[in-house]
Amino acid sequence: MELLIRNPRTGALDYAIDPLDAGAIAALASDLRTRQRHWAALSPHQRAKMLQALGAAIAQHAGAIGTALTIDTGRRAISYIEVEGTARTFDRWASLAPDLIASATGEARPSATPGVTVSTRLVPYPLVGVISPWNFPLTLALIDAIPALAAGCAVIVKPSEVTPRFIRPLMAAIAEVPEVPLVVIEGDGATGAALVNAVDYIAFTGSVATGRKVSAAAAAAFIPASLELGGKDPMIVLASADPAWAAQVALRASIVNTGQACQSIERVYVARQIAEPFLSALVAGAQAVRLNAEDIGSGEIGPFIFVRQAEIVQAQIDDAVAKGATVLAGGTVEIVGGGHYLRPTVLIGVTPDMAIMAEETFGPVIPVTVFDTIDQAVGLANGGVFGLSAAVLARSPEEAEAVAIRLNAGAISINDGSLTAMVWDAEKSSFGASGLGPSRMGDSGLLRFVRKQALLRQTGTALPIQAYAEDARR
């Protein structure tokens, strides 16, 4: 059944997809399993060459893919950054994978059992399924797929039905390197559910609510799952931090991509000693930010990609105000030309019981709480169910790090914010409800897609059955 897709800038339903059903996915999975046998038989270096070729093909199709992403998301600069970054990611994994696989395999070695040597063989999961979200459509569609391919897996990717326009130009690039067993499909929630039942490993990025469903389905199918879920990332601004600098960092880390990023700062805790100048600088910075409504080539805030998210964010702001919070900047979703926009919104007088402080917001909203002691700040930052990432700002990295190690989050930006969007080679775990499974960063980004098979070689004389017989004389 045809599914109409909304344009985030105009509000028009100007695109359509035909979601794959379970039968079509089963047939596709069967074909990819056949292709994967040849792919896995290639050496890591041979696969690396094919991945480099695919990265180059994507770079050659950058215009078409970037144009589609721009329409999908309502913002242009980040869309083209996605395309460029994805092409580089192919090169990066191609350069790293052969040595990483070799080091994880190793040479045969003597075991603790006399006469027996052991070695490890890496066996890729035949077919990996990826379900990706709408906020960075291309990047998050392929962030798991590329290392899985490097490991020797075949991959099916099901991006969000909110942002599907980039799929067809991407598949045109993929078709130029047919040796790579990668397919990106159009589909909705039912398509994603069918995908879980057709693959050997599922990698999901998205909300906690949907992640729970994916986890349950993966458990029922008895397959492993990697879940990168939501966050409510806190930033602690210590008294030694320069307030103007700290406000600039907090603003940028909160509103990039209209705050539609899992690593966005969504709560700020500032020391009372610098609260007044910090808030003054933060509000001034927020009020200077421009919408890109009239000209997509200017302005720092684009529309909400998913209109339902605009409704969620406005409801959280309204709830906070009703419970006593004060809006110092922004605060109201504006409809311009059919798109839904929100200027950077600064709130004070917030409390932990407000939805704006407890639930993921996914919009350009900065609730600020003033603290008196570091213990109080750490306690507030560690409140709630999430633990994706966090940030600490101070005069020196050492002072910030002393607080950072007390936070319950998988990655802490020290004297910056949202560094996980830029640093790819740091292993981390998601804490709390923010996810499960190995890190998609560092060595685990690839090695999670293989199983270890032990080869045990008897180099001496195998013991006869009599050696295991009970000695009645004992």
PDB file of N, CA and C in Angstrom, residues 274-362:
ATOM      1  N   ILE A 274      28.191  31.895  38.724  1.00  0.00           N
ATOM      2  CA  ILE A 274      28.251  32.456  37.367  1.00  0.00           C
ATOM      3  C   ILE A 274      26.909  32.366  36.653  1.00  0.00           C
ATOM      4  N   ALA A 275      25.843  32.029  37.383  1.00  0.00           N
ATOM      5  CA  ALA A 275      24.547  31.794  36.754  1.00  0.00           C
ATOM      6  C   ALA A 275      24.033  33.030  36.012  1.00  0.00           C
ATOM      7  N   GLU A 276      24.162  34.203  36.624  1.00  0.00           N
ATOM      8  CA  GLU A 276      23.595  35.407  36.003  1.00  0.00           C
ATOM      9  C   GLU A 276      24.284  35.750  34.682  1.00  0.00           C
ATOM     10  N   PRO A 277      25.621  35.855  34.631  1.00  0.00           N
ATOM     11  CA  PRO A 277      26.241  36.154  33.343  1.00  0.00           C
ATOM     12  C   PRO A 277      26.084  35.015  32.337  1.00  0.00           C
ATOM     13  N   PHE A 278      26.056  33.779  32.816  1.00  0.00           N
ATOM     14  CA  PHE A 278      25.843  32.648  31.901  1.00  0.00           C
ATOM     15  C   PHE A 278      24.480  32.749  31.234  1.00  0.00           C
ATOM     16  N   LEU A 279      23.436  32.984  32.015  1.00  0.00           N
ATOM     17  CA  LEU A 279      22.089  33.077  31.455  1.00  0.00           C
ATOM     18  C   LEU A 279      21.964  34.280  30.525  1.00  0.00           C
ATOM     19  N   SER A 280      22.574  35.369  30.897  1.00  0.00           N
ATOM     20  CA  SER A 280      22.517  36.555  30.042  1.00  0.00           C
ATOM     21  C   SER A 280      23.137  36.273  28.682  1.00  0.00           C
ATOM     22  N   ALA A 281      24.296  35.618  28.668  1.00  0.00           N
ATOM     23  CA  ALA A 281      24.958  35.290  27.408  1.00  0.00           C
ATOM     24  C   ALA A 281      24.178  34.231  26.634  1.00  0.00           C
ATOM     25  N   LEU A 282      23.590  33.269  27.340  1.00  0.00           N
ATOM     26  CA  LEU A 282      22.836  32.204  26.682  1.00  0.00           C
ATOM     27  C   LEU A 282      21.593  32.757  25.994  1.00  0.00           C
ATOM     28  N   VAL A 283      20.869  33.626  26.688  1.00  0.00           N
ATOM     29  CA  VAL A 283      19.655  34.217  26.104  1.00  0.00           C
ATOM     30  C   VAL A 283      20.016  35.087  24.906  1.00  0.00           C
ATOM     31  N   ALA A 284      21.069  35.880  25.029  1.00  0.00           N
ATOM     32  CA  ALA A 284      21.482  36.725  23.908  1.00  0.00           C
ATOM     33  C   ALA A 284      21.865  35.878  22.700  1.00  0.00           C
ATOM     34  N   GLY A 285      22.580  34.788  22.951  1.00  0.00           N
ATOM     35  CA  GLY A 285      22.953  33.902  21.857  1.00  0.00           C
ATOM     36  C   GLY A 285      21.749  33.236  21.232  1.00  0.00           C
ATOM     37  N   ALA A 286      20.807  32.804  22.062  1.00  0.00           N
ATOM     38  CA  ALA A 286      19.602  32.155  21.555  1.00  0.00           C
ATOM     39  C   ALA A 286      18.782  33.108  20.696  1.00  0.00           C
ATOM     40  N   GLN A 287      18.679  34.345  21.125  1.00  0.00           N
ATOM     41  CA  GLN A 287      17.872  35.315  20.385  1.00  0.00           C
ATOM     42  C   GLN A 287      18.516  35.716  19.068  1.00  0.00           C
ATOM     43  N   ALA A 288      19.827  35.504  18.939  1.00  0.00           N
ATOM     44  CA  ALA A 288      20.522  35.856  17.704  1.00  0.00           C
ATOM     45  C   ALA A 288      20.442  34.767  16.645  1.00  0.00           C
ATOM     46  N   VAL A 289      20.016  33.580  17.036  1.00  0.00           N
ATOM     47  CA  VAL A 289      19.942  32.460  16.087  1.00  0.00           C
ATOM     48  C   VAL A 289      18.788  32.686  15.106  1.00  0.00           C
ATOM     49  N   ARG A 290      19.036  32.380  13.841  1.00  0.00           N
ATOM     50  CA  ARG A 290      18.050  32.636  12.786  1.00  0.00           C
ATOM     51  C   ARG A 290      17.428  31.334  12.279  1.00  0.00           C
ATOM     52  N   LEU A 291      16.182  31.426  11.848  1.00  0.00           N
ATOM     53  CA  LEU A 291      15.525  30.307  11.169  1.00  0.00           C
ATOM     54  C   LEU A 291      15.966  30.271   9.706  1.00  0.00           C
ATOM     55  N   ASN A 292      15.906  29.072   9.103  1.00  0.00           N
ATOM     56  CA  ASN A 292      16.210  28.978   7.672  1.00  0.00           C
ATOM     57  C   ASN A 292      14.939  28.907   6.834  1.00  0.00           C
ATOM     58  N   ALA A 293      13.829  29.400   7.402  1.00  0.00           N
ATOM     59  CA  ALA A 293      12.521  29.250   6.756  1.00  0.00           C
ATOM     60  C   ALA A 293      12.459  29.934   5.397  1.00  0.00           C
ATOM     61  N   GLU A 294      12.937  31.159   5.304  1.00  0.00           N
ATOM     62  CA  GLU A 294      12.848  31.888   4.044  1.00  0.00           C
ATOM     63  C   GLU A 294      13.961  31.512   3.083  1.00  0.00           C
ATOM     64  N   ASP A 295      15.128  31.185   3.607  1.00  0.00           N
ATOM     65  CA  ASP A 295      16.283  30.854   2.766  1.00  0.00           C
ATOM     66  C   ASP A 295      17.009  29.683   3.400  1.00  0.00           C
ATOM     67  N   ILE A 296      16.941  28.514   2.771  1.00  0.00           N
ATOM     68  CA  ILE A 296      17.563  27.324   3.342  1.00  0.00           C
ATOM     69  C   ILE A 296      19.069  27.467   3.439  1.00  0.00           C
ATOM     70  N   GLY A 297      19.636  28.397   2.678  1.00  0.00           N
ATOM     71  CA  GLY A 297      21.074  28.595   2.702  1.00  0.00           C
ATOM     72  C   GLY A 297      21.561  29.499   3.819  1.00  0.00           C
ATOM     73  N   SER A 298      20.649  30.061   4.607  1.00  0.00           N
ATOM     74  CA  SER A 298      21.044  30.911   5.731  1.00  0.00           C
ATOM     75  C   SER A 298      20.247  30.498   6.954  1.00  0.00           C
ATOM     76  N   GLY A 299      20.714  30.913   8.108  1.00  0.00           N
ATOM     77  CA  GLY A 299      20.016  30.550   9.331  1.00  0.00           C
ATOM     78  C   GLY A 299      20.579  29.272   9.925  1.00  0.00           C
ATOM     79  N   GLU A 300      20.430  29.160  11.244  1.00  0.00           N
ATOM     80  CA  GLU A 300      20.996  28.026  11.965  1.00  0.00           C
ATOM     81  C   GLU A 300      19.952  27.010  12.426  1.00  0.00           C
ATOM     82  N   ILE A 301      18.683  27.349  12.324  1.00  0.00           N
ATOM     83  CA  ILE A 301      17.617  26.453  12.783  1.00  0.00           C
ATOM     84  C   ILE A 301      16.726  26.077  11.603  1.00  0.00           C
ATOM     85  N   GLY A 302      16.639  24.780  11.350  1.00  0.00           N
ATOM     86  CA  GLY A 302      15.738  24.286  10.319  1.00  0.00           C
ATOM     87  C   GLY A 302      14.418  23.843  10.920  1.00  0.00           C
ATOM     88  N   PRO A 303      13.525  23.330  10.097  1.00  0.00           N
ATOM     89  CA  PRO A 303      12.228  22.875  10.612  1.00  0.00           C
ATOM     90  C   PRO A 303      12.364  21.551  11.351  1.00  0.00           C
ATOM     91  N   PHE A 304      11.373  21.237  12.141  1.00  0.00           N
ATOM     92  CA  PHE A 304      11.285  19.885  12.681  1.00  0.00           C
ATOM     93  C   PHE A 304      11.117  18.922  11.503  1.00  0.00           C
ATOM     94  N   ILE A 305      11.929  17.895  11.468  1.00  0.00           N
ATOM     95  CA  ILE A 305      11.837  16.922  10.378  1.00  0.00           C
ATOM     96  C   ILE A 305      10.529  16.152  10.476  1.00  0.00           C
ATOM     97  N   PHE A 306      10.163  15.775  11.677  1.00  0.00           N
ATOM     98  CA  PHE A 306       8.962  14.982  11.946  1.00  0.00           C
ATOM     99  C   PHE A 306       7.980  15.886  12.681  1.00  0.00           C
ATOM    100  N   VAL A 307       6.835  16.172  12.083  1.00  0.00           N
ATOM    101  CA  VAL A 307       5.921  17.141  12.662  1.00  0.00           C
ATOM    102  C   VAL A 307       5.417  16.707  14.034  1.00  0.00           C
ATOM    103  N   ARG A 308       5.308  15.409  14.258  1.00  0.00           N
ATOM    104  CA  ARG A 308       4.877  14.931  15.566  1.00  0.00           C
ATOM    105  C   ARG A 308       5.867  15.356  16.650  1.00  0.00           C
ATOM    106  N   GLN A 309       7.150  15.462  16.309  1.00  0.00           N
ATOM    107  CA  GLN A 309       8.141  15.883  17.298  1.00  0.00           C
ATOM    108  C   GLN A 309       7.904  17.325  17.729  1.00  0.00           C
ATOM    109  N   ALA A 310       7.477  18.172  16.800  1.00  0.00           N
ATOM    110  CA  ALA A 310       7.155  19.553  17.154  1.00  0.00           C
ATOM    111  C   ALA A 310       6.041  19.592  18.192  1.00  0.00           C
ATOM    112  N   GLU A 311       5.074  18.728  18.044  1.00  0.00           N
ATOM    113  CA  GLU A 311       3.965  18.675  18.990  1.00  0.00           C
ATOM    114  C   GLU A 311       4.442  18.206  20.366  1.00  0.00           C
ATOM    115  N   ILE A 312       5.336  17.218  20.373  1.00  0.00           N
ATOM    116  CA  ILE A 312       5.871  16.705  21.640  1.00  0.00           C
ATOM    117  C   ILE A 312       6.658  17.796  22.369  1.00  0.00           C
ATOM    118  N   VAL A 313       7.497  18.513  21.634  1.00  0.00           N
ATOM    119  CA  VAL A 313       8.319  19.550  22.250  1.00  0.00           C
ATOM    120  C   VAL A 313       7.448  20.679  22.800  1.00  0.00           C
ATOM    121  N   GLN A 314       6.466  21.120  22.038  1.00  0.00           N
ATOM    122  CA  GLN A 314       5.595  22.183  22.522  1.00  0.00           C
ATOM    123  C   GLN A 314       4.836  21.745  23.763  1.00  0.00           C
ATOM    124  N   ALA A 315       4.396  20.489  23.786  1.00  0.00           N
ATOM    125  CA  ALA A 315       3.686  19.983  24.965  1.00  0.00           C
ATOM    126  C   ALA A 315       4.598  19.976  26.187  1.00  0.00           C
ATOM    127  N   GLN A 316       5.874  19.643  26.012  1.00  0.00           N
ATOM    128  CA  GLN A 316       6.802  19.658  27.137  1.00  0.00           C
ATOM    129  C   GLN A 316       7.033  21.086  27.653  1.00  0.00           C
ATOM    130  N   ILE A 317       7.161  22.035  26.739  1.00  0.00           N
ATOM    131  CA  ILE A 317       7.338  23.436  27.154  1.00  0.00           C
ATOM    132  C   ILE A 317       6.107  23.923  27.906  1.00  0.00           C
ATOM    133  N   ASP A 318       4.935  23.634  27.364  1.00  0.00           N
ATOM    134  CA  ASP A 318       3.686  24.070  28.001  1.00  0.00           C
ATOM    135  C   ASP A 318       3.531  23.448  29.381  1.00  0.00           C
ATOM    136  N   ASP A 319       3.904  22.190  29.523  1.00  0.00           N
ATOM    137  CA  ASP A 319       3.838  21.511  30.821  1.00  0.00           C
ATOM    138  C   ASP A 319       4.760  22.190  31.828  1.00  0.00           C
ATOM    139  N   ALA A 320       5.983  22.541  31.373  1.00  0.00           N
ATOM    140  CA  ALA A 320       6.930  23.196  32.272  1.00  0.00           C
ATOM    141  C   ALA A 320       6.411  24.552  32.734  1.00  0.00           C
ATOM    142  N   VAL A 321       5.879  25.335  31.811  1.00  0.00           N
ATOM    143  CA  VAL A 321       5.344  26.659  32.167  1.00  0.00           C
ATOM    144  C   VAL A 321       4.173  26.520  33.132  1.00  0.00           C
ATOM    145  N   ALA A 322       3.308  25.544  32.869  1.00  0.00           N
ATOM    146  CA  ALA A 322       2.159  25.334  33.750  1.00  0.00           C
ATOM    147  C   ALA A 322       2.586  24.966  35.164  1.00  0.00           C
ATOM    148  N   LYS A 323       3.772  24.356  35.289  1.00  0.00           N
ATOM    149  CA  LYS A 323       4.262  23.935  36.604  1.00  0.00           C
ATOM    150  C   LYS A 323       5.217  24.940  37.229  1.00  0.00           C
ATOM    151  N   GLY A 324       5.365  26.129  36.598  1.00  0.00           N
ATOM    152  CA  GLY A 324       6.123  27.195  37.231  1.00  0.00           C
ATOM    153  C   GLY A 324       7.390  27.624  36.538  1.00  0.00           C
ATOM    154  N   ALA A 325       7.762  27.000  35.413  1.00  0.00           N
ATOM    155  CA  ALA A 325       8.979  27.414  34.704  1.00  0.00           C
ATOM    156  C   ALA A 325       8.755  28.742  33.993  1.00  0.00           C
ATOM    157  N   THR A 326       9.850  29.445  33.724  1.00  0.00           N
ATOM    158  CA  THR A 326       9.800  30.721  33.011  1.00  0.00           C
ATOM    159  C   THR A 326      10.577  30.606  31.717  1.00  0.00           C
ATOM    160  N   VAL A 327       9.991  31.107  30.639  1.00  0.00           N
ATOM    161  CA  VAL A 327      10.646  31.108  29.329  1.00  0.00           C
ATOM    162  C   VAL A 327      11.407  32.421  29.170  1.00  0.00           C
ATOM    163  N   LEU A 328      12.720  32.315  28.930  1.00  0.00           N
ATOM    164  CA  LEU A 328      13.547  33.510  28.725  1.00  0.00           C
ATOM    165  C   LEU A 328      13.800  33.795  27.251  1.00  0.00           C
ATOM    166  N   ALA A 329      13.612  32.798  26.402  1.00  0.00           N
ATOM    167  CA  ALA A 329      13.780  32.973  24.952  1.00  0.00           C
ATOM    168  C   ALA A 329      13.009  31.870  24.263  1.00  0.00           C
ATOM    169  N   GLY A 330      12.479  32.168  23.081  1.00  0.00           N
ATOM    170  CA  GLY A 330      11.735  31.167  22.324  1.00  0.00           C
ATOM    171  C   GLY A 330      10.465  30.756  23.020  1.00  0.00           C
ATOM    172  N   GLY A 331      10.139  29.476  22.910  1.00  0.00           N
ATOM    173  CA  GLY A 331       9.008  28.937  23.659  1.00  0.00           C
ATOM    174  C   GLY A 331       7.797  28.549  22.861  1.00  0.00           C
ATOM    175  N   THR A 332       7.701  29.000  21.610  1.00  0.00           N
ATOM    176  CA  THR A 332       6.498  28.707  20.823  1.00  0.00           C
ATOM    177  C   THR A 332       6.878  28.195  19.442  1.00  0.00           C
ATOM    178  N   VAL A 333       6.335  27.055  19.070  1.00  0.00           N
ATOM    179  CA  VAL A 333       6.545  26.515  17.730  1.00  0.00           C
ATOM    180  C   VAL A 333       5.833  27.411  16.719  1.00  0.00           C
ATOM    181  N   GLU A 334       6.567  27.845  15.705  1.00  0.00           N
ATOM    182  CA  GLU A 334       6.013  28.705  14.657  1.00  0.00           C
ATOM    183  C   GLU A 334       5.805  27.880  13.380  1.00  0.00           C
ATOM    184  N   ILE A 335       4.709  28.135  12.689  1.00  0.00           N
ATOM    185  CA  ILE A 335       4.465  27.494  11.399  1.00  0.00           C
ATOM    186  C   ILE A 335       4.740  28.520  10.310  1.00  0.00           C
ATOM    187  N   VAL A 336       5.760  28.248   9.508  1.00  0.00           N
ATOM    188  CA  VAL A 336       6.168  29.164   8.443  1.00  0.00           C
ATOM    189  C   VAL A 336       6.214  28.391   7.139  1.00  0.00           C
ATOM    190  N   GLY A 337       5.360  28.777   6.202  1.00  0.00           N
ATOM    191  CA  GLY A 337       5.353  28.102   4.912  1.00  0.00           C
ATOM    192  C   GLY A 337       5.028  26.631   4.982  1.00  0.00           C
ATOM    193  N   GLY A 338       4.346  26.198   6.006  1.00  0.00           N
ATOM    194  CA  GLY A 338       4.006  24.784   6.163  1.00  0.00           C
ATOM    195  C   GLY A 338       4.979  24.020   7.035  1.00  0.00           C
ATOM    196  N   GLY A 339       6.164  24.603   7.319  1.00  0.00           N
ATOM    197  CA  GLY A 339       7.132  23.964   8.195  1.00  0.00           C
ATOM    198  C   GLY A 339       6.954  24.397   9.632  1.00  0.00           C
ATOM    199  N   HIS A 340       7.330  23.530  10.560  1.00  0.00           N
ATOM    200  CA  HIS A 340       7.209  23.810  11.986  1.00  0.00           C
ATOM    201  C   HIS A 340       8.596  24.122  12.545  1.00  0.00           C
ATOM    202  N   TYR A 341       8.761  25.314  13.114  1.00  0.00           N
ATOM    203  CA  TYR A 341      10.050  25.797  13.596  1.00  0.00           C
ATOM    204  C   TYR A 341       9.947  26.191  15.064  1.00  0.00           C
ATOM    205  N   LEU A 342      11.062  26.067  15.773  1.00  0.00           N
ATOM    206  CA  LEU A 342      11.139  26.542  17.147  1.00  0.00           C
ATOM    207  C   LEU A 342      12.470  27.257  17.337  1.00  0.00           C
ATOM    208  N   ARG A 343      12.403  28.523  17.703  1.00  0.00           N
ATOM    209  CA  ARG A 343      13.642  29.246  18.009  1.00  0.00           C
ATOM    210  C   ARG A 343      14.233  28.690  19.302  1.00  0.00           C
ATOM    211  N   PRO A 344      15.560  28.765  19.463  1.00  0.00           N
ATOM    212  CA  PRO A 344      16.176  28.240  20.684  1.00  0.00           C
ATOM    213  C   PRO A 344      15.449  28.734  21.921  1.00  0.00           C
ATOM    214  N   THR A 345      15.060  27.790  22.759  1.00  0.00           N
ATOM    215  CA  THR A 345      14.206  28.093  23.903  1.00  0.00           C
ATOM    216  C   THR A 345      14.972  27.874  25.201  1.00  0.00           C
ATOM    217  N   VAL A 346      15.058  28.921  26.001  1.00  0.00           N
ATOM    218  CA  VAL A 346      15.757  28.867  27.286  1.00  0.00           C
ATOM    219  C   VAL A 346      14.717  28.921  28.399  1.00  0.00           C
ATOM    220  N   LEU A 347      14.797  27.965  29.312  1.00  0.00           N
ATOM    221  CA  LEU A 347      13.858  27.879  30.429  1.00  0.00           C
ATOM    222  C   LEU A 347      14.610  27.918  31.742  1.00  0.00           C
ATOM    223  N   ILE A 348      14.052  28.609  32.733  1.00  0.00           N
ATOM    224  CA  ILE A 348      14.559  28.545  34.104  1.00  0.00           C
ATOM    225  C   ILE A 348      13.391  28.193  35.020  1.00  0.00           C
ATOM    226  N   GLY A 349      13.719  27.896  36.283  1.00  0.00           N
ATOM    227  CA  GLY A 349      12.670  27.502  37.223  1.00  0.00           C
ATOM    228  C   GLY A 349      12.145  26.115  36.944  1.00  0.00           C
ATOM    229  N   VAL A 350      12.969  25.268  36.324  1.00  0.00           N
ATOM    230  CA  VAL A 350      12.539  23.904  35.995  1.00  0.00           C
ATOM    231  C   VAL A 350      12.803  22.985  37.183  1.00  0.00           C
ATOM    232  N   THR A 351      12.028  21.916  37.259  1.00  0.00           N
ATOM    233  CA  THR A 351      12.170  20.950  38.347  1.00  0.00           C
ATOM    234  C   THR A 351      12.174  19.539  37.763  1.00  0.00           C
ATOM    235  N   PRO A 352      12.762  18.573  38.484  1.00  0.00           N
ATOM    236  CA  PRO A 352      12.902  17.217  37.937  1.00  0.00           C
ATOM    237  C   PRO A 352      11.595  16.539  37.573  1.00  0.00           C
ATOM    238  N   ASP A 353      10.469  16.982  38.162  1.00  0.00           N
ATOM    239  CA  ASP A 353       9.196  16.331  37.875  1.00  0.00           C
ATOM    240  C   ASP A 353       8.590  16.768  36.542  1.00  0.00           C
ATOM    241  N   MET A 354       9.166  17.787  35.909  1.00  0.00           N
ATOM    242  CA  MET A 354       8.635  18.265  34.631  1.00  0.00           C
ATOM    243  C   MET A 354       9.073  17.346  33.497  1.00  0.00           C
ATOM    244  N   ALA A 355       8.199  17.165  32.511  1.00  0.00           N
ATOM    245  CA  ALA A 355       8.528  16.324  31.360  1.00  0.00           C
ATOM    246  C   ALA A 355       9.768  16.845  30.635  1.00  0.00           C
ATOM    247  N   ILE A 356       9.948  18.155  30.620  1.00  0.00           N
ATOM    248  CA  ILE A 356      11.074  18.761  29.917  1.00  0.00           C
ATOM    249  C   ILE A 356      12.408  18.352  30.552  1.00  0.00           C
ATOM    250  N   MET A 357      12.369  17.881  31.813  1.00  0.00           N
ATOM    251  CA  MET A 357      13.584  17.461  32.512  1.00  0.00           C
ATOM    252  C   MET A 357      13.713  15.950  32.623  1.00  0.00           C
ATOM    253  N   ALA A 358      12.633  15.220  32.366  1.00  0.00           N
ATOM    254  CA  ALA A 358      12.649  13.771  32.566  1.00  0.00           C
ATOM    255  C   ALA A 358      12.591  12.977  31.266  1.00  0.00           C
ATOM    256  N   GLU A 359      11.998  13.555  30.234  1.00  0.00           N
ATOM    257  CA  GLU A 359      11.806  12.834  28.976  1.00  0.00           C
ATOM    258  C   GLU A 359      12.692  13.424  27.875  1.00  0.00           C
ATOM    259  N   GLU A 360      13.034  12.600  26.896  1.00  0.00           N
ATOM    260  CA  GLU A 360      13.812  13.119  25.780  1.00  0.00           C
ATOM    261  C   GLU A 360      12.993  14.178  25.049  1.00  0.00           C
ATOM    262  N   THR A 361      13.623  15.304  24.729  1.00  0.00           N
ATOM    263  CA  THR A 361      12.922  16.407  24.076  1.00  0.00           C
ATOM    264  C   THR A 361      13.123  16.386  22.569  1.00  0.00           C
ATOM    265  N   PHE A 362      14.357  16.275  22.110  1.00  0.00           N
ATOM    266  CA  PHE A 362      14.675  16.203  20.682  1.00  0.00           C
ATOM    267  C   PHE A 362      14.253  17.478  19.957  1.00  0.00           C
TER     268      PHE A 362
END
